[in-house]
XYZ file of C-alpha atoms in Angstrom:
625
model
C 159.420 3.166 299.694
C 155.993 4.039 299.454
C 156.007 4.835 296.010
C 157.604 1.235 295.294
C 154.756 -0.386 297.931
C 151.614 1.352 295.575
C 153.604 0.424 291.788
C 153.462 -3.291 293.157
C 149.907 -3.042 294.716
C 148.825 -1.514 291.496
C 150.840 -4.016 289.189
C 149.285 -6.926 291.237
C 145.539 -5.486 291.309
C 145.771 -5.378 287.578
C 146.548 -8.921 287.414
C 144.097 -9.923 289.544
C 141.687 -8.041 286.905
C 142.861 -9.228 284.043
C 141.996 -12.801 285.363
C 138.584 -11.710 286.878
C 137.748 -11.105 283.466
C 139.146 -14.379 282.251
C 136.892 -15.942 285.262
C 133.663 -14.200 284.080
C 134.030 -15.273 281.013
C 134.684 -18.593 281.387
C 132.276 -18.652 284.306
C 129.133 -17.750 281.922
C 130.547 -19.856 279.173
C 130.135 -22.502 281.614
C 126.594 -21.680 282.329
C 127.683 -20.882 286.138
C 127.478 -17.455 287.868
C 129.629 -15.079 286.135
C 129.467 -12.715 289.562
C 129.573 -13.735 293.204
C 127.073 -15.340 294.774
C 125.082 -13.605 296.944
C 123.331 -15.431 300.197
C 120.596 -13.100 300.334
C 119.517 -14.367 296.776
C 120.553 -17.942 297.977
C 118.151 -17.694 301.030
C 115.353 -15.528 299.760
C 112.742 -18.474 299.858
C 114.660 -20.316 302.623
C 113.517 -21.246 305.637
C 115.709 -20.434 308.692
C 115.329 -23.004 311.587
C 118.045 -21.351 313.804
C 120.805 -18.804 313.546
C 123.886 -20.284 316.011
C 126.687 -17.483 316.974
C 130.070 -19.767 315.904
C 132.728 -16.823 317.309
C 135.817 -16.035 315.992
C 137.022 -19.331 313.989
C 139.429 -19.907 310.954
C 137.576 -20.077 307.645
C 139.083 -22.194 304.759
C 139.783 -20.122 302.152
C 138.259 -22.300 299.673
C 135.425 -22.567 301.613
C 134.836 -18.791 301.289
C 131.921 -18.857 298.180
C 130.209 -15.556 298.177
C 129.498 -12.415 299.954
C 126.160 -11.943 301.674
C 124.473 -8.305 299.865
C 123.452 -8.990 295.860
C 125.170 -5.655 295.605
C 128.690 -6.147 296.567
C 128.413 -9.362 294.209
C 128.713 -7.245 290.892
C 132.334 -6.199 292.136
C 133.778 -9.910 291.683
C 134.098 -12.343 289.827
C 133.130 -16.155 291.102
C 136.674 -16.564 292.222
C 136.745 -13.759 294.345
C 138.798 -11.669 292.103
C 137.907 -8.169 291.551
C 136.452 -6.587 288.593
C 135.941 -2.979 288.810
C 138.115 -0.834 286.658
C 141.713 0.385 287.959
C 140.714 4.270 288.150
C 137.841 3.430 290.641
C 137.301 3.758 294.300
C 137.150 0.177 294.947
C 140.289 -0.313 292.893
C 142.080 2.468 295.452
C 141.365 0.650 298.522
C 142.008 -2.656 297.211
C 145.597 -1.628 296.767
C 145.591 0.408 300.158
C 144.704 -2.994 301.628
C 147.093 -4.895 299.028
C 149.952 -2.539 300.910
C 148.492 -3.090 304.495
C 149.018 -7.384 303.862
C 152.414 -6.353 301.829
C 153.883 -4.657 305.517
C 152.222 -6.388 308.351
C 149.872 -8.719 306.835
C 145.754 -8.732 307.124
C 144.832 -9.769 310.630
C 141.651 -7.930 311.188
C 138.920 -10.620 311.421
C 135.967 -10.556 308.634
C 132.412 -10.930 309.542
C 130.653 -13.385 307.418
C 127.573 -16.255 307.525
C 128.129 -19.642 307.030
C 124.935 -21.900 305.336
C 125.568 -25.142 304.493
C 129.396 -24.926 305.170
C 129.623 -22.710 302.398
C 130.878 -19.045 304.092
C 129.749 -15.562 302.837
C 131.272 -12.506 303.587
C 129.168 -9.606 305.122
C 132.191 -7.448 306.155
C 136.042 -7.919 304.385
C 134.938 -8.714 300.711
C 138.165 -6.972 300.023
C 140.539 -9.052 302.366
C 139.477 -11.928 300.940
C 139.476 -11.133 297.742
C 143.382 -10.123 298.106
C 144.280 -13.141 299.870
C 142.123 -15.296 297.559
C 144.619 -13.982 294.839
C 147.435 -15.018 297.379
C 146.888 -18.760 297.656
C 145.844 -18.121 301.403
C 145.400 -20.823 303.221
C 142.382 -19.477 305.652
C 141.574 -15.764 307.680
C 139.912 -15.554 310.992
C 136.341 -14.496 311.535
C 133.453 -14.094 313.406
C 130.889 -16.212 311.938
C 127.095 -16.874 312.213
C 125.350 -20.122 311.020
C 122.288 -20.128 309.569
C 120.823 -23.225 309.809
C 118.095 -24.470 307.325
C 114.820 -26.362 308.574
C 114.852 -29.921 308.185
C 113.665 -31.748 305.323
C 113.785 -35.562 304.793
C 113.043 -35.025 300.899
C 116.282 -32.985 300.329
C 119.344 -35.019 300.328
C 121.284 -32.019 300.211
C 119.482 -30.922 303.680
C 120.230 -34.364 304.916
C 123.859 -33.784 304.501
C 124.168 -30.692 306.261
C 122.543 -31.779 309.374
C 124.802 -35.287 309.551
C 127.900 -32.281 308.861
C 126.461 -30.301 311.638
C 126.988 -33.160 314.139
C 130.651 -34.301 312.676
C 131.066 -30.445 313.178
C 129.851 -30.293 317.116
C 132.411 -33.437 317.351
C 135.591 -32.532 315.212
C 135.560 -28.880 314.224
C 136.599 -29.594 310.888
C 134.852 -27.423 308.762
C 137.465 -28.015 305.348
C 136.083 -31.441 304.720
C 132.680 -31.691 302.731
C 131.349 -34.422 301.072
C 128.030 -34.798 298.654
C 127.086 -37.998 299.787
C 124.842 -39.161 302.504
C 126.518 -41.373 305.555
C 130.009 -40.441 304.646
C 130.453 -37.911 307.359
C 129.559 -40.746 309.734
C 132.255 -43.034 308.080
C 135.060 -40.132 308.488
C 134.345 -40.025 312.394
C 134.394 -43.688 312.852
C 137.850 -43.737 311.333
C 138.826 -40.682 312.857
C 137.697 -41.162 315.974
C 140.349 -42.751 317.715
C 143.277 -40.699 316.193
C 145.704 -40.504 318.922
C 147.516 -36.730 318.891
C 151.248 -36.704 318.627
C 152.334 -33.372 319.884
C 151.149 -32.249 323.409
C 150.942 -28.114 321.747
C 148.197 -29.041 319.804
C 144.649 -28.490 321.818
C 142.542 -30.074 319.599
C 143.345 -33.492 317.961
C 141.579 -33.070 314.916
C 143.343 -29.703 314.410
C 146.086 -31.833 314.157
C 144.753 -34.652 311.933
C 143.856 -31.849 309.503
C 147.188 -30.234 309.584
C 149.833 -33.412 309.372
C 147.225 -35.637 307.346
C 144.601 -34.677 305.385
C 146.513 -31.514 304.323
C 149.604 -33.243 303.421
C 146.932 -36.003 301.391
C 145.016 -33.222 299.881
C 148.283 -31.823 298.170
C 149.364 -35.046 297.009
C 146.426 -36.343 295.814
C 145.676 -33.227 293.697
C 149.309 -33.468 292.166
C 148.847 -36.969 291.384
C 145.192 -37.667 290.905
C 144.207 -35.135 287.974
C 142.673 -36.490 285.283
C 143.655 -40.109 286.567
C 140.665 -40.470 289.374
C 137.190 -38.611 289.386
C 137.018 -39.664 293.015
C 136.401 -36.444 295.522
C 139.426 -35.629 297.439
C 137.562 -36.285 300.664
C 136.172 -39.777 299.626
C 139.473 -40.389 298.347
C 140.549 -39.545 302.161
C 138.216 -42.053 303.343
C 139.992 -44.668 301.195
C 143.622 -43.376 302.253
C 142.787 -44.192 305.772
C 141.122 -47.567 305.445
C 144.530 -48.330 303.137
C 147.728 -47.314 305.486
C 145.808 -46.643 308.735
C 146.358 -43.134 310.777
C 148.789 -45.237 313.535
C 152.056 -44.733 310.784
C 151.580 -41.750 308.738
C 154.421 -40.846 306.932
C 155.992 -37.602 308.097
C 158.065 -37.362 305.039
C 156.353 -35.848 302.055
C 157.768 -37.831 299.227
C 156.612 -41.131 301.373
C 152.931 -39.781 301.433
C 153.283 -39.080 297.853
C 154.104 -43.249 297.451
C 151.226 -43.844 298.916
C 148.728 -41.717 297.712
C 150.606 -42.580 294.401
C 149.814 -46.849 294.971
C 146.597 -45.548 296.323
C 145.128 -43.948 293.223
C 146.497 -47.126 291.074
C 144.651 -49.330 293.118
C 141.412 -47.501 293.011
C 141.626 -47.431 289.025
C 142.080 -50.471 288.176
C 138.595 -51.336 289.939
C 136.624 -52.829 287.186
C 133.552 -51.219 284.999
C 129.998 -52.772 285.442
C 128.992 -53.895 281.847
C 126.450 -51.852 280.410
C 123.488 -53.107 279.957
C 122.280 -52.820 276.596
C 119.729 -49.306 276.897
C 116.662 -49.978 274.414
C 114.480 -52.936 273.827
C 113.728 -53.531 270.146
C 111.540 -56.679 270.310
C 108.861 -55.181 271.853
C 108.871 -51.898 269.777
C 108.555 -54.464 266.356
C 106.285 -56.274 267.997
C 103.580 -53.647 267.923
C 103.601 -52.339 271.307
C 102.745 -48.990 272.272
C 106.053 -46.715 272.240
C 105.769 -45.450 275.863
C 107.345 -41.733 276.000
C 107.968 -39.639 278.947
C 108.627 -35.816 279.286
C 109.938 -34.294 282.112
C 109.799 -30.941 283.196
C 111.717 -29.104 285.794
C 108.490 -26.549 286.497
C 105.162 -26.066 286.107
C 103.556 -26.020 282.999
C 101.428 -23.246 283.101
C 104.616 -20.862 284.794
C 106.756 -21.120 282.186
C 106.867 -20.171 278.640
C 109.396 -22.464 278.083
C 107.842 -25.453 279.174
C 104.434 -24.960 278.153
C 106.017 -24.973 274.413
C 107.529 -28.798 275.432
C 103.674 -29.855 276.620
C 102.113 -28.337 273.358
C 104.633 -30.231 271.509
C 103.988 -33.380 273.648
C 99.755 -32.840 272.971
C 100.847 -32.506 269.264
C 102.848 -36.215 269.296
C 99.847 -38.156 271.124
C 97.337 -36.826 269.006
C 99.390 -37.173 265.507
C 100.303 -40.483 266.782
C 97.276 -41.853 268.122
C 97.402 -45.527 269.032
C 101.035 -46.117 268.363
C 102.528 -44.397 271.228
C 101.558 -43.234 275.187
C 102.657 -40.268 276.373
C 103.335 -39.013 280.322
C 104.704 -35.970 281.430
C 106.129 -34.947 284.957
C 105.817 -31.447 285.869
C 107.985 -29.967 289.102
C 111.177 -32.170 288.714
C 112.757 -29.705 290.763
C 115.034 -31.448 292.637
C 117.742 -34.727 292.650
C 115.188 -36.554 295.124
C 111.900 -36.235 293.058
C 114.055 -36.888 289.811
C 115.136 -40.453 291.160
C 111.683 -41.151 292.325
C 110.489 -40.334 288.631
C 112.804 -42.280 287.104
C 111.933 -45.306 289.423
C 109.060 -45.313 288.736
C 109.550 -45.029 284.812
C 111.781 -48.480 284.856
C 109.214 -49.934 286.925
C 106.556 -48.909 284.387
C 108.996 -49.935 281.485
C 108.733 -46.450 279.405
C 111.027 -46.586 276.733
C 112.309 -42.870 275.641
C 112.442 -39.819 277.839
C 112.416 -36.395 276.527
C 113.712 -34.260 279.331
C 113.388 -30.595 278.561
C 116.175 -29.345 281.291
C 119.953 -30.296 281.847
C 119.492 -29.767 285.322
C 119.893 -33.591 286.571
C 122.233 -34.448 283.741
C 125.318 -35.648 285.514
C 122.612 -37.399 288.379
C 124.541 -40.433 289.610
C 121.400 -42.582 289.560
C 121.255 -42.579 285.543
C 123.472 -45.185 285.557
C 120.890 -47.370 287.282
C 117.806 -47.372 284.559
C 119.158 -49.304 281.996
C 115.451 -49.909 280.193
C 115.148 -46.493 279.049
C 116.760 -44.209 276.210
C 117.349 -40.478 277.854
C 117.088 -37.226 275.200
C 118.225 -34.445 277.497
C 117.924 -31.419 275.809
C 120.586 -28.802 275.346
C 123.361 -30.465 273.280
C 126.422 -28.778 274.942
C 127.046 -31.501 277.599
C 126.988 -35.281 276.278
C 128.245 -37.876 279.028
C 128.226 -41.662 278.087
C 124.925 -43.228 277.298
C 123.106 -39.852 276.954
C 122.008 -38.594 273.337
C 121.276 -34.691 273.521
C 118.220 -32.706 271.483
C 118.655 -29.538 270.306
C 117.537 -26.821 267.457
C 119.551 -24.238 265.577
C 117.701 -21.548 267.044
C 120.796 -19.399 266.086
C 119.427 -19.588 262.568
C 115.487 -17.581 262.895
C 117.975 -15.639 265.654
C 120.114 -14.186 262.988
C 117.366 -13.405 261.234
C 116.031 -11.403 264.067
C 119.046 -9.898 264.676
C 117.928 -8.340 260.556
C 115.040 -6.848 261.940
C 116.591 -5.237 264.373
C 119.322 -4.164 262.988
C 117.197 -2.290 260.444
C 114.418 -0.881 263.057
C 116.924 0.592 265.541
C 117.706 4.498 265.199
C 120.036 4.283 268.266
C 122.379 1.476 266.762
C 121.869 0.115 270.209
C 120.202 -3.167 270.479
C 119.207 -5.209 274.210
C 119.477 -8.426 274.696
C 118.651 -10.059 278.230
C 120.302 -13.055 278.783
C 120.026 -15.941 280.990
C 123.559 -18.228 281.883
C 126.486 -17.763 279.399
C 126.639 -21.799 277.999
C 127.362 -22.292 274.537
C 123.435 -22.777 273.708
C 122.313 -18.881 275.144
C 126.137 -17.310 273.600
C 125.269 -18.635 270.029
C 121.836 -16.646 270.476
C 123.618 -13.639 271.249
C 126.437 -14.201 268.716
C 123.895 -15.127 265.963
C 121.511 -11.911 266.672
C 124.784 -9.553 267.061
C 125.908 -10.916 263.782
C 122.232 -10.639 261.890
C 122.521 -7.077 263.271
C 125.528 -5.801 261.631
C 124.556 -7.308 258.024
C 122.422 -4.960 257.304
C 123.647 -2.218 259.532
C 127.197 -1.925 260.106
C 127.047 -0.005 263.125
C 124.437 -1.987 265.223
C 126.222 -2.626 268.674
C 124.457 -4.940 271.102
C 124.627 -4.737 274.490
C 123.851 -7.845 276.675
C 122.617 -7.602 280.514
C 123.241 -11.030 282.339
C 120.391 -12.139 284.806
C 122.070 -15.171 285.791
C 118.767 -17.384 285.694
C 116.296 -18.891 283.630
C 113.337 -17.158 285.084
C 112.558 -14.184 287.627
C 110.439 -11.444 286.854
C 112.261 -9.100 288.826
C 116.197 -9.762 287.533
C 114.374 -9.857 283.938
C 112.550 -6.953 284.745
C 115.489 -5.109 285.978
C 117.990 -5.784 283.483
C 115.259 -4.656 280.459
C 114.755 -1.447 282.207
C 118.695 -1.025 282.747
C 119.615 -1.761 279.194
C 116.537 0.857 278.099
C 117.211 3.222 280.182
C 120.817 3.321 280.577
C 122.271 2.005 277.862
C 119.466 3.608 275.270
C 118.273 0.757 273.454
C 115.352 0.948 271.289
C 115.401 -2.783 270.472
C 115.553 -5.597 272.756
C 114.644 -9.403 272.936
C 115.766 -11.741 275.364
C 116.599 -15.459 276.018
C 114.490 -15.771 279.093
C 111.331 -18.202 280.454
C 108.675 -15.658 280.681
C 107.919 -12.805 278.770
C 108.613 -9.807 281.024
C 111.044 -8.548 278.761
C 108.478 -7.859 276.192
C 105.836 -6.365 278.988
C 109.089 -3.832 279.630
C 109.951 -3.104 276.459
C 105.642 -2.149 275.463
C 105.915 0.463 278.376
C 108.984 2.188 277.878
C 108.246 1.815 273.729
C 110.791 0.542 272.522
C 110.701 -2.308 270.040
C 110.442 -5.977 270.830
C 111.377 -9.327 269.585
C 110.292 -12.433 272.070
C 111.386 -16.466 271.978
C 109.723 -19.629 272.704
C 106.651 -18.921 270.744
C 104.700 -15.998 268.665
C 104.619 -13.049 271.713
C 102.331 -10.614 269.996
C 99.899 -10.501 272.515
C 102.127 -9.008 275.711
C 103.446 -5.819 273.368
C 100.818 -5.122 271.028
C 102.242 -1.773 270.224
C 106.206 -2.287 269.856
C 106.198 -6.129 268.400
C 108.277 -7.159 265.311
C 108.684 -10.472 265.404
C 109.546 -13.815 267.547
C 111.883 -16.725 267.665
C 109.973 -19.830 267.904
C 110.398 -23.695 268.447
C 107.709 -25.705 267.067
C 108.521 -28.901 269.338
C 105.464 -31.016 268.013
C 107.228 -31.448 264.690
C 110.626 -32.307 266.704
C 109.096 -34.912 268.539
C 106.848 -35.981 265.746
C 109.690 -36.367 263.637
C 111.964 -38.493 266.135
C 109.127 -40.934 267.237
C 108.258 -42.173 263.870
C 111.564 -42.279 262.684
C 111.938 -44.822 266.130
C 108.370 -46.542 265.105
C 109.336 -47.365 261.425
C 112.876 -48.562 262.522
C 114.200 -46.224 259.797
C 118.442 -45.612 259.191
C 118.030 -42.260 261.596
C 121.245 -42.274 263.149
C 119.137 -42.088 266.388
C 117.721 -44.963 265.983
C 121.145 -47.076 265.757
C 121.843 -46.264 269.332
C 118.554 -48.284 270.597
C 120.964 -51.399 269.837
C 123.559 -50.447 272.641
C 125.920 -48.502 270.102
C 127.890 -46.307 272.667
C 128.140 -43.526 270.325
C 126.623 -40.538 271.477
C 124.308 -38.403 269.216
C 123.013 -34.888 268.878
C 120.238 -34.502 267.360
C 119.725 -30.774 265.543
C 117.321 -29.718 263.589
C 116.883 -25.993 262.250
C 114.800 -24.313 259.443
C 114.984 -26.728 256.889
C 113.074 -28.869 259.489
C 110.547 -26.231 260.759
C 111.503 -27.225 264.776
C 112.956 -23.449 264.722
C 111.399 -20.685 262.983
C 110.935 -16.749 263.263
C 107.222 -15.976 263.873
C 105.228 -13.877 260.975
C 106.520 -10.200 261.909
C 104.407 -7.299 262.596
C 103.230 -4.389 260.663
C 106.035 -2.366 262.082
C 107.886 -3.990 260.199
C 108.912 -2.363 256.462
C 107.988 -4.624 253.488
C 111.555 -4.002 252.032
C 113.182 -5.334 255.334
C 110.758 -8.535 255.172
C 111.588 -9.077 251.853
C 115.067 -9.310 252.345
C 114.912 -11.512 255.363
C 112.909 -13.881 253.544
C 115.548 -13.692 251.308
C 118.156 -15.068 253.918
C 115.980 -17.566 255.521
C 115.325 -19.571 251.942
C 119.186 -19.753 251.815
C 119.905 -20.904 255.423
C 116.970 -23.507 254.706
C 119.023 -24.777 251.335
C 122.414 -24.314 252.845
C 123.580 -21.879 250.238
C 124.216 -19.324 253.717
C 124.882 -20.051 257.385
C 125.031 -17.414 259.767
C 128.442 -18.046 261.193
C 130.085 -17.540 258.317
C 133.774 -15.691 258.147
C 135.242 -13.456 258.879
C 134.528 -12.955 262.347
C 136.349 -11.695 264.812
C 135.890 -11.833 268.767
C 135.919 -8.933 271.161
C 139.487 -9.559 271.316
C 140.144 -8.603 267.752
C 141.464 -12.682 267.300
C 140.030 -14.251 263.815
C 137.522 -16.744 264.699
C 135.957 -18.061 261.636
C 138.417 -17.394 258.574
C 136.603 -15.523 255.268
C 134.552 -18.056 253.481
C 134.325 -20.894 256.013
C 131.383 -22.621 258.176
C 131.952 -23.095 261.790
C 130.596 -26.558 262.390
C 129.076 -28.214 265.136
C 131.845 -29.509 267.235
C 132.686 -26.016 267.579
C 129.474 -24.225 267.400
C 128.032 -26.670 270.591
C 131.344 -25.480 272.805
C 131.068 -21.744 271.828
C 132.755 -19.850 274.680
C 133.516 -16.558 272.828
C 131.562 -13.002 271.882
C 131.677 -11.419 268.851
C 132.927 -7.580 268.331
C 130.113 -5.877 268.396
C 128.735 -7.338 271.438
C 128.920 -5.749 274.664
C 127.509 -6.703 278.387
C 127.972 -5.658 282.150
């Protein structure tokens, strides 16, 4: 019997493997944590107003986001799943435990924090993980809140605090909503719910488990791609509908009336749009009033210190026919809507925003005066047109010069979030690599953020010491990668702009975007009122462009490279760039296979840009941790 017990516990843990993997993957190619998240990271600059002892309580499953140490993180996947190899330690006790819930079931409680109803486990990463895989419903455990100071700029702050007093009322910790006042709305509805079974303690314990539950279920049966409305606002809306007096007991009667409820709340009618852009005063002579926005500081990031250059470039080239503002800090939703209220009120015309961080913001939909250029074209929602540059172009040609510098065969490259725009780099580079030396292998190390010193500086001294690369580059906002790869001598390459100066000793070259000749490019083309397909939108067309520009149109380009450098390996790499600039090659060009061995680009063909802006997929000589 026990032999039978440990083949299942092993058959199930490597399911649950195979789809951690699956999860990473799709996880990065997402642009979201690949890993766990960790609260320690979450709460590093956090300030704690008051921790509150909660006792032993049931924990929705769902609810159940991360564990608390950065360490255990690496072990899982974002879904909880586990991703250490079968022949390991963890792997063994994961299956002892997988037996334990197979016999008697898991009933030891876990010890975890909750911050902002979001729970993270700091003992039974394991037991949750198994019954994650199980479809559990919720575990017991003892739980500590952490509770965040107040702060009447943060709407997401806001929310908590209105949760924390629906919580002291209800209990009900499953529900969540993103919007301010709704919690409020809930209670008053809720309020007055009369129990109908005298074993039931709590009346909202009840509420949860014969309504909302039995809602929940239908509604995500029925709703799908019919309703973007949240579950829990969609709750809201049940009860103001039917009423909590004459709940259906049956299942198939709730189902009727979830089923009448999500008609009704689609065939609500669409706003008309208001047309976006308003030509008579642009051929009128008026000033072309541009705004860029920048989600830090300029002078702390490499990355948008290129954007200001670029923006300095613009005013001067265009001197008298256009006024420029930029915004730095746009850190949050709250100082983004105050930014953009202010930019209807002042009538600018085109943003340039160099971040997709407040792309899906609700209040876009309320500035219908200005154009919007988000950069980063992998996400385009209605009435949005999307910037971006073939920087996978100078990166293959990188990926040359390192290919023929390395000795190892081992190349780094430190990466930020897996989206298409930061997987083409890799792909690109990888792909540069083996064309002129078969056996260059690249191995990526994930940082899972745009810029931190330390996770930068951590991952380029992993991959170097480690792994044994003796070239690395990176797709990160600062150049720390460089600093590390000048002190432990191996070679560098850097991005955003020529890096020379922070590794005078192991430099070969740099990826660069020369944004002043973007920007140049797309004002006048707006000024003249030119054909540029751009410019057709600024009449209310609703079709959504993405604007790319690569070589050809000097917005990308690979810096001059060093002396390191050989003259035969510049040569050639010149070579390559003329034909990418006249289209005679393109660096995703097949065959090329994935890490899976599957044929991704047949022999001869182009992968275009539909597919190139949802890339989701590693080539076979790529490998990460």
């Amino acid at each position: 019997m026990y032999k039978s017990y440990r083949t299942q516990a092993r058959t199930e843990y490597e399911k649950a493997n195979r789809i951690a993997k699956r999860d990473f993957l799709l996880s990065i190619s997402r642009g979201e944590e690949g890993y766990l998240q960790a609260l320690e990271d979450i709460i590093q600059n956090v300030e704690i107003a008051k921790e509150q002892n909660l006792g032993i309580i049931d924990i929705p499953i769902e609810r159940i986001k991360g564990t608390y140490y950065h360490s255990r993180a690496m072990s899982f996947s974002s879904n909880f799943y586990p991703l250490m190899k079968i022949d390991t330690e963890f792997a063994s006790k994961w299956m002892s435990l997988y037996e334990i819930h197979y016999k008697e079931g898991i009933s030891d409680p876990i010890v975890a924090y909750e911050y902002l109803n979001w729970f993270y486990v700091v003992e039974g990463n394991k037991r949750v993980s198994i019954l994650k895989y199980l479809n559990a419903f919720s575990i017991r455990g003892e739980v500590k809140r952490l509770i965040p100071k107040w702060d009447e700029n943060d709407p997401q702050i806001r929310i908590y605090y209105e949760f924390l007093d629906f919580y002291d009322k209800t209990k009900i910790n499953i529900i969540w909503f993103n919007k301010e006042g709704k919690f409020n709305e809930l209670y008053e509805l809720i309020k007055d719910y009369q129990k109908r079974s005298d074993f039931v303690e709590n009346k909202y314990d009840e509420l949860i488990s014969s309504v909302y539950l039995p809602f929940r279920k239908a509604y995500r049966d029925l709703a799908k791609d019919r309703l973007k409305l949240p579950e829990e606002e969609a709750f809201i809306e049940y009860i103001k509908r039917f009423g909590l007096d004459n709940v259906p007991e049956i299942e198939r009667e709730m189902r009727r009336q979830v089923e009448i409820l999500i008609e009704e709340l689609s065939e609500e009618k669409v706003k008309p749009v208001t047309p976006l852009f308003k030509i008579p005063g642009l051929l009128a002579g008026t000033p072309l009033k541009v705004a860029f926005i920048y989600n830090t500081a300029i002078e702390e990031s490499a990355w948008t210190y290129s954007h200001e250059l670029g923006r300095r470039y613009v005013q001067e080239r265009l001197k008298g026919e256009i006024i420029t503002k930029c915004y730095e800090k746009v850190t949050n939703a709250k100082i983004y809507e105050q930014v953009m209220e202010e930019l209807e009120k002042e009538k600018f015309d085109l943003i340039f925003t160099t971040s997709f961080d407040f792309l899906y913001e609700q209040q876009l939909s309320a500035f219908h005066n200005v154009k919007f250029m988000y950069f980063s074209g992998y996400k385009s929602p209605e009435d949005i047109n999307t910037y971006f540059g073939r920087m996978y172009e100078p990166r293959f040609l990188a990926g040359m010069v390192a290919g023929a510098m390395t000795k190892s065969n081992n190349l780094g490259y430190v990466a930020s979030y897996g989206i298409p725009e930061v997987i083409m780099g890799i792909n690109a580079f990888a792909l540069g690599a083996r064309s002129v030396n078969s056996r260059a292998r690249v191995h990526v190390g994930w940082t899972n953020t745009w810029h931190n010193s330390e996770y930068e500086r951590r991952t380029a001294e992993y991959l170097i010491k480690d792994l044994g690369v003796d070239v690395i580059t990176h797709h990160q906002d600062s150049a720390e990668v460089l600093k590390v790869g000048e002190k432990y001598s191996v070679y560098t390459i850097g991005y955003h702009y020529d890096m020379r100066e922070h590794a005078p000793t192991t430099y070969l070259t740099s990826v660069v975007w020369n944004w002043g000749v973007y920007y140049e490019s797309i004002i006048r083309d707006v000024l003249r009122g030119s054909n540029f397909s751009l410019f057709r939108l600024f009449s209310g067309s609703e079709k959504i462009e993405k604007f790319w520009g690569g070589l050809k149109s000097g917005v990308v380009d690979l810096a001059p490279m060093s002396k390191l450098v050989l003259p035969q390996i510049k040569n050639i790499v010149e070579l390559v760039k003329y034909d990418i600039k006249t289209e005679e090659f393109h660096p995703f060009r097949g065959p090329i296979f994935d890490r899976e061995g599957n044929l991704r680009v047949p022999e001869g063909e182009d992968l275009n840009d539909e597919e190139l802006i949802k890339m989701d997929w590693f080539v076979d000589n790529i490998y990460y941790s």
